[in-house]
CSV table of C-alpha atoms and ligand atoms in Angstrom, one decimal:
chain,number,residue,atom,x,y,z
A,1,MET,CA,94.4,2.4,106.5
A,2,ASN,CA,96.3,3.4,109.6
A,3,ILE,CA,94.4,2.0,112.6
A,4,VAL,CA,94.8,3.5,116.0
A,5,ARG,CA,93.3,1.6,118.9
A,6,VAL,CA,92.6,3.6,122.0
A,7,LYS,CA,90.9,3.0,125.3
A,8,ASP,CA,87.8,5.1,125.3
A,9,TYR,CA,85.9,8.1,124.0
A,10,GLN,CA,88.1,10.6,125.9
A,11,ASP,CA,91.3,9.0,124.4
A,12,MET,CA,89.8,9.1,120.9
A,13,SER,CA,88.9,12.7,121.3
A,14,ARG,CA,92.3,13.7,122.6
A,15,HIS,CA,94.1,11.9,119.7
A,16,ALA,CA,91.9,13.5,117.1
A,17,CYS,CA,92.3,16.9,118.7
A,18,GLN,CA,96.1,16.6,118.6
A,19,ARG,CA,96.0,15.6,114.9
A,20,ILE,CA,93.9,18.6,114.1
A,21,ILE,CA,96.3,21.0,116.0
A,22,ALA,CA,99.2,19.4,114.2
A,23,THR,CA,97.5,20.1,110.8
A,24,ILE,CA,96.8,23.7,111.8
A,25,LYS,CA,100.4,24.2,112.7
A,26,GLU,CA,101.7,22.5,109.5
A,27,GLN,CA,99.7,24.5,107.0
A,28,ALA,CA,99.7,28.3,106.3
A,29,ASN,CA,96.0,28.3,105.5
A,30,PRO,CA,94.6,25.0,106.8
A,31,VAL,CA,91.3,23.7,105.4
A,32,LEU,CA,89.4,21.5,107.8
A,33,GLY,CA,86.5,19.2,107.0
A,34,LEU,CA,84.2,18.9,110.1
A,35,ALA,CA,81.4,16.7,111.2
A,36,THR,CA,78.5,16.9,113.6
A,37,GLY,CA,77.0,14.2,115.8
A,38,SER,CA,78.0,12.8,119.2
A,39,THR,CA,81.3,11.4,118.0
A,40,PRO,CA,83.3,14.7,117.5
A,41,GLU,CA,81.9,16.6,120.5
A,42,GLY,CA,84.8,15.6,122.8
A,43,MET,CA,87.3,16.6,120.2
A,44,TYR,CA,85.7,20.0,119.8
A,45,GLN,CA,85.8,20.4,123.6
A,46,CYS,CA,89.5,19.5,123.6
A,47,LEU,CA,90.2,22.1,120.8
A,48,ILE,CA,88.4,24.8,122.8
A,49,GLU,CA,90.6,24.0,125.8
A,50,ALA,CA,93.7,24.1,123.7
A,51,PHE,CA,92.6,27.5,122.3
A,52,ASN,CA,91.9,28.8,125.8
A,53,LYS,CA,95.4,27.7,126.9
A,54,GLY,CA,96.9,29.6,123.9
A,55,GLU,CA,98.2,26.4,122.3
A,56,VAL,CA,96.4,26.9,119.0
A,57,SER,CA,94.8,29.7,117.0
A,58,PHE,CA,92.1,29.2,114.3
A,59,ARG,CA,92.7,32.7,112.7
A,60,ASP,CA,93.9,31.2,109.4
A,61,VAL,CA,91.7,28.2,109.4
A,62,SER,CA,88.8,27.6,106.9
A,63,THR,CA,86.2,24.9,107.6
A,64,PHE,CA,83.7,22.9,105.5
A,65,ASN,CA,81.1,20.8,107.2
A,66,LEU,CA,79.9,17.6,105.7
A,67,ASP,CA,76.2,18.1,105.8
A,68,GLU,CA,73.1,20.0,106.9
A,69,TYR,CA,69.4,19.3,107.1
A,70,VAL,CA,67.0,20.6,104.5
A,71,GLY,CA,64.4,23.0,105.8
A,72,LEU,CA,66.0,24.2,109.0
A,73,ALA,CA,67.2,27.8,109.3
A,74,PRO,CA,70.8,28.2,110.4
A,75,SER,CA,69.5,29.6,113.7
A,76,ASP,CA,67.4,26.5,114.4
A,77,PRO,CA,68.9,24.7,117.4
A,78,ASN,CA,68.6,21.4,115.5
A,79,SER,CA,70.5,22.7,112.5
A,80,TYR,CA,74.1,21.6,112.1
A,81,ASN,CA,75.0,25.3,111.7
A,82,TYR,CA,73.8,25.9,115.2
A,83,PHE,CA,75.5,22.8,116.5
A,84,MET,CA,78.9,23.9,115.1
A,85,GLN,CA,78.5,27.4,116.5
A,86,ASP,CA,77.5,26.1,119.9
A,87,LYS,CA,80.1,23.3,120.1
A,88,LEU,CA,83.1,25.0,118.5
A,89,PHE,CA,83.0,28.2,116.5
A,90,SER,CA,81.6,30.6,119.0
A,91,HIS,CA,84.4,29.6,121.5
A,92,ILE,CA,87.4,30.1,119.2
A,93,ASP,CA,89.0,32.9,117.1
A,94,ILE,CA,87.9,31.6,113.7
A,95,ASP,CA,87.0,34.1,111.1
A,96,GLN,CA,83.2,33.5,110.6
A,97,SER,CA,83.6,34.3,106.9
A,98,GLN,CA,85.8,31.2,106.6
A,99,VAL,CA,83.2,28.9,108.1
A,100,HIS,CA,81.2,26.9,105.5
A,101,LEU,CA,78.2,24.6,105.9
A,102,PRO,CA,75.7,23.7,103.2
A,103,ASN,CA,72.5,25.8,103.6
A,104,GLY,CA,69.4,23.7,103.4
A,105,ASN,CA,67.1,26.6,103.6
A,106,THR,CA,67.8,28.7,100.5
A,107,GLY,CA,64.8,27.4,98.5
A,108,ASP,CA,67.1,26.1,95.7
A,109,ASN,CA,68.9,23.1,97.0
A,110,GLN,CA,70.3,22.1,93.6
A,111,GLN,CA,72.0,25.4,93.2
A,112,GLU,CA,73.2,25.3,96.8
A,113,CYS,CA,74.8,21.9,96.1
A,114,LYS,CA,76.6,23.2,93.1
A,115,ASP,CA,77.8,26.3,94.9
A,116,TYR,CA,79.0,24.3,98.0
A,117,GLU,CA,80.9,21.8,95.8
A,118,ALA,CA,82.5,24.7,94.0
A,119,SER,CA,83.5,26.4,97.2
A,120,VAL,CA,85.3,23.2,98.4
A,121,HIS,CA,87.3,23.1,95.2
A,122,GLN,CA,88.1,26.8,95.3
A,123,ALA,CA,89.6,26.3,98.7
A,124,ASN,CA,92.0,23.9,97.1
A,125,GLU,CA,90.4,20.8,98.7
A,126,ILE,CA,90.3,19.8,102.3
A,127,ASP,CA,93.6,19.2,104.2
A,128,LEU,CA,92.0,17.1,107.0
A,129,GLN,CA,88.5,15.7,106.9
A,130,VAL,CA,87.0,14.5,110.2
A,131,LEU,CA,84.4,11.7,109.8
A,132,GLY,CA,82.1,9.6,111.9
A,133,ILE,CA,80.4,6.5,110.6
A,134,GLY,CA,76.7,5.6,110.7
A,135,LEU,CA,75.4,2.3,111.9
A,136,ASN,CA,74.6,1.5,108.3
A,137,GLY,CA,78.1,2.6,107.1
A,138,HIS,CA,77.0,6.0,106.0
A,139,ILE,CA,79.6,8.8,105.8
A,140,GLY,CA,78.3,12.3,105.9
A,141,PHE,CA,74.7,11.6,105.0
A,142,ASN,CA,75.7,9.4,102.1
A,143,GLU,CA,73.4,6.4,102.8
A,144,PRO,CA,73.9,2.9,101.4
A,145,GLY,CA,73.4,2.9,97.6
A,146,THR,CA,74.9,6.3,97.1
A,147,PRO,CA,77.3,6.2,94.1
A,148,PHE,CA,81.0,6.5,95.0
A,149,SER,CA,81.2,9.1,92.2
A,150,SER,CA,78.7,11.4,94.0
A,151,ARG,CA,79.4,15.1,94.6
A,152,THR,CA,77.5,17.4,97.0
A,153,HIS,CA,73.8,16.4,96.7
A,154,VAL,CA,70.4,16.3,98.3
A,155,VAL,CA,69.6,13.0,100.1
A,156,GLU,CA,66.5,11.4,101.5
A,157,LEU,CA,67.5,10.1,105.0
A,158,ASP,CA,67.3,6.5,105.8
A,159,ALA,CA,64.7,5.5,108.4
A,160,SER,CA,67.6,4.2,110.6
A,161,THR,CA,69.4,7.5,110.4
A,162,ARG,CA,66.3,9.5,111.3
A,163,GLU,CA,65.8,7.1,114.2
A,164,ALA,CA,69.4,7.4,115.4
A,165,ASN,CA,69.2,11.3,115.2
A,166,ALA,CA,65.7,11.5,116.8
A,167,ARG,CA,67.4,11.9,120.2
A,168,PHE,CA,68.3,15.5,119.3
A,169,PHE,CA,64.7,16.4,118.5
A,170,GLU,CA,61.6,16.8,120.6
A,171,LYS,CA,59.6,14.4,118.5
A,172,LYS,CA,60.7,11.7,116.0
A,173,GLU,CA,58.5,13.3,113.3
A,174,ASP,CA,60.5,16.5,113.7
A,175,VAL,CA,63.6,15.0,112.2
A,176,PRO,CA,63.9,16.4,108.6
A,177,THR,CA,63.4,13.8,105.8
A,178,HIS,CA,66.2,15.3,103.6
A,179,ALA,CA,69.6,16.7,103.9
A,180,ILE,CA,72.4,18.2,101.8
A,181,THR,CA,75.6,16.3,102.0
A,182,MET,CA,79.1,16.4,100.5
A,183,GLY,CA,79.3,13.5,98.1
A,184,ILE,CA,81.5,10.5,98.5
A,185,ALA,CA,83.9,11.6,95.8
A,186,THR,CA,84.1,15.1,97.5
A,187,ILE,CA,85.1,13.4,100.7
A,188,MET,CA,87.6,11.1,99.0
A,189,ASP,CA,89.3,14.2,97.5
A,190,SER,CA,90.4,15.3,101.0
A,191,LYS,CA,94.1,15.1,101.4
A,192,GLU,CA,93.8,13.3,104.7
A,193,ILE,CA,90.9,11.7,106.5
A,194,LEU,CA,90.4,11.0,110.2
A,195,LEU,CA,87.6,8.6,111.0
A,196,LEU,CA,86.5,8.5,114.6
A,197,ILE,CA,84.6,5.5,116.0
A,198,SER,CA,83.5,5.1,119.6
A,199,GLY,CA,81.1,2.9,121.5
A,200,GLU,CA,79.7,-0.6,121.3
A,201,LYS,CA,76.8,0.4,119.0
A,202,LYS,CA,79.4,0.9,116.3
A,203,ALA,CA,81.1,-2.4,116.8
A,204,GLU,CA,79.3,-4.1,113.9
A,205,ALA,CA,80.1,-1.3,111.5
A,206,VAL,CA,83.8,-1.4,112.6
A,207,LYS,CA,83.9,-5.2,112.0
A,208,ARG,CA,82.4,-4.7,108.5
A,209,LEU,CA,84.7,-1.9,107.7
A,210,LEU,CA,87.9,-3.7,108.7
A,211,GLU,CA,87.3,-7.4,108.3
A,212,ASN,CA,85.2,-7.5,105.1
A,213,ASP,CA,87.3,-6.9,102.0
A,214,GLU,CA,84.4,-6.0,99.7
A,215,ILE,CA,84.2,-2.4,98.7
A,216,SER,CA,80.5,-1.8,98.0
A,217,GLU,CA,78.1,1.1,97.7
A,218,ASP,CA,75.9,-0.9,100.1
A,219,PHE,CA,78.3,0.1,102.8
A,220,PRO,CA,79.6,3.6,101.9
A,221,ALA,CA,82.5,3.7,104.4
A,222,SER,CA,84.1,0.7,102.6
A,223,ILE,CA,85.4,3.1,99.9
A,224,LEU,CA,87.6,4.7,102.6
A,225,ARG,CA,89.9,1.7,102.3
A,226,LYS,CA,91.0,3.1,99.0
A,227,HIS,CA,92.1,6.4,100.5
A,228,ASP,CA,95.9,6.7,100.7
A,229,ASN,CA,96.0,8.8,103.8
A,230,ILE,CA,93.4,7.8,106.3
A,231,THR,CA,93.6,7.1,110.0
A,232,VAL,CA,90.9,5.3,111.9
A,233,ILE,CA,90.7,5.9,115.6
A,234,ILE,CA,88.7,3.2,117.4
A,235,ASP,CA,88.0,2.8,121.0
A,236,GLU,CA,87.8,-0.5,122.9
A,237,ALA,CA,84.0,-0.8,122.8
A,238,ALA,CA,83.8,0.0,119.0
A,239,GLY,CA,86.6,-2.6,118.4
A,240,SER,CA,85.1,-5.2,120.6
A,241,LEU,CA,83.9,-7.5,117.8
A,242,LEU,CA,87.3,-7.5,115.9
A,243,ALA,CA,89.1,-10.8,115.8
A,244,ASP,CA,92.4,-9.7,117.2
B,1,PGA,P1,77.2,10.0,115.7
B,1,PGA,O1,76.9,10.0,114.2
B,1,PGA,O2,78.6,10.6,115.8
B,1,PGA,O3,76.2,10.8,116.4
B,1,PGA,O4,77.3,8.5,116.2
B,1,PGA,C1,77.8,9.6,113.3
B,1,PGA,C2,77.2,9.4,111.9
B,1,PGA,O5,76.0,9.0,111.9
B,1,PGA,O6,77.9,9.7,110.9
């Protein structure tokens, strides 16, 4: 793992943004894996600013998001589809037909999982996958106990994950109970991974990820140590429990 220690959220976002721009410039048809949540928002803002300054174009970029709630229409403000349009896609020159998120509202989730997995492979895998980490070590919505061999599948969300995401909803009970997520094996197939971690709340997870040698399905992110091209960007608060 390539570890990059940065000062704060802004620094982390800027680093990640530069890495994405570099990937877009290196590849003829870049395939990006994207994430939702608070962590990548600053990075998306930075990408929009770079686009507005004419520093990058997304014309030839395809994207695949990690996950989506089950039961929310893409137009629902709490859906990840809406989040991505709002935070990034509607502000840049990406071809909307090249934007992919699982659809948790088709009525046939199993088929949707198969189709989504197939579309990632058809795109010749993801060049750069952006990841955050959950307090319990989840990546995407792959909660503890998810097999490392998993492909895109339906998950029941952990109580802690629903609690953590309740801030985006009017009422805690409104947080969906299920989601569709890329599997851990799907994520591991990405050619490069960028894991972003910011804030004191994530300090325990960072310590477990970097200072515990055990690779276990109890802590899904631990598998990332086996990826041969991963960069972890950690700010001071997230790294505050590390020994050095
Ligand atoms: P966050 O979520 O970016 O909102 O902290 C990350 C995650 O749960 O994977």
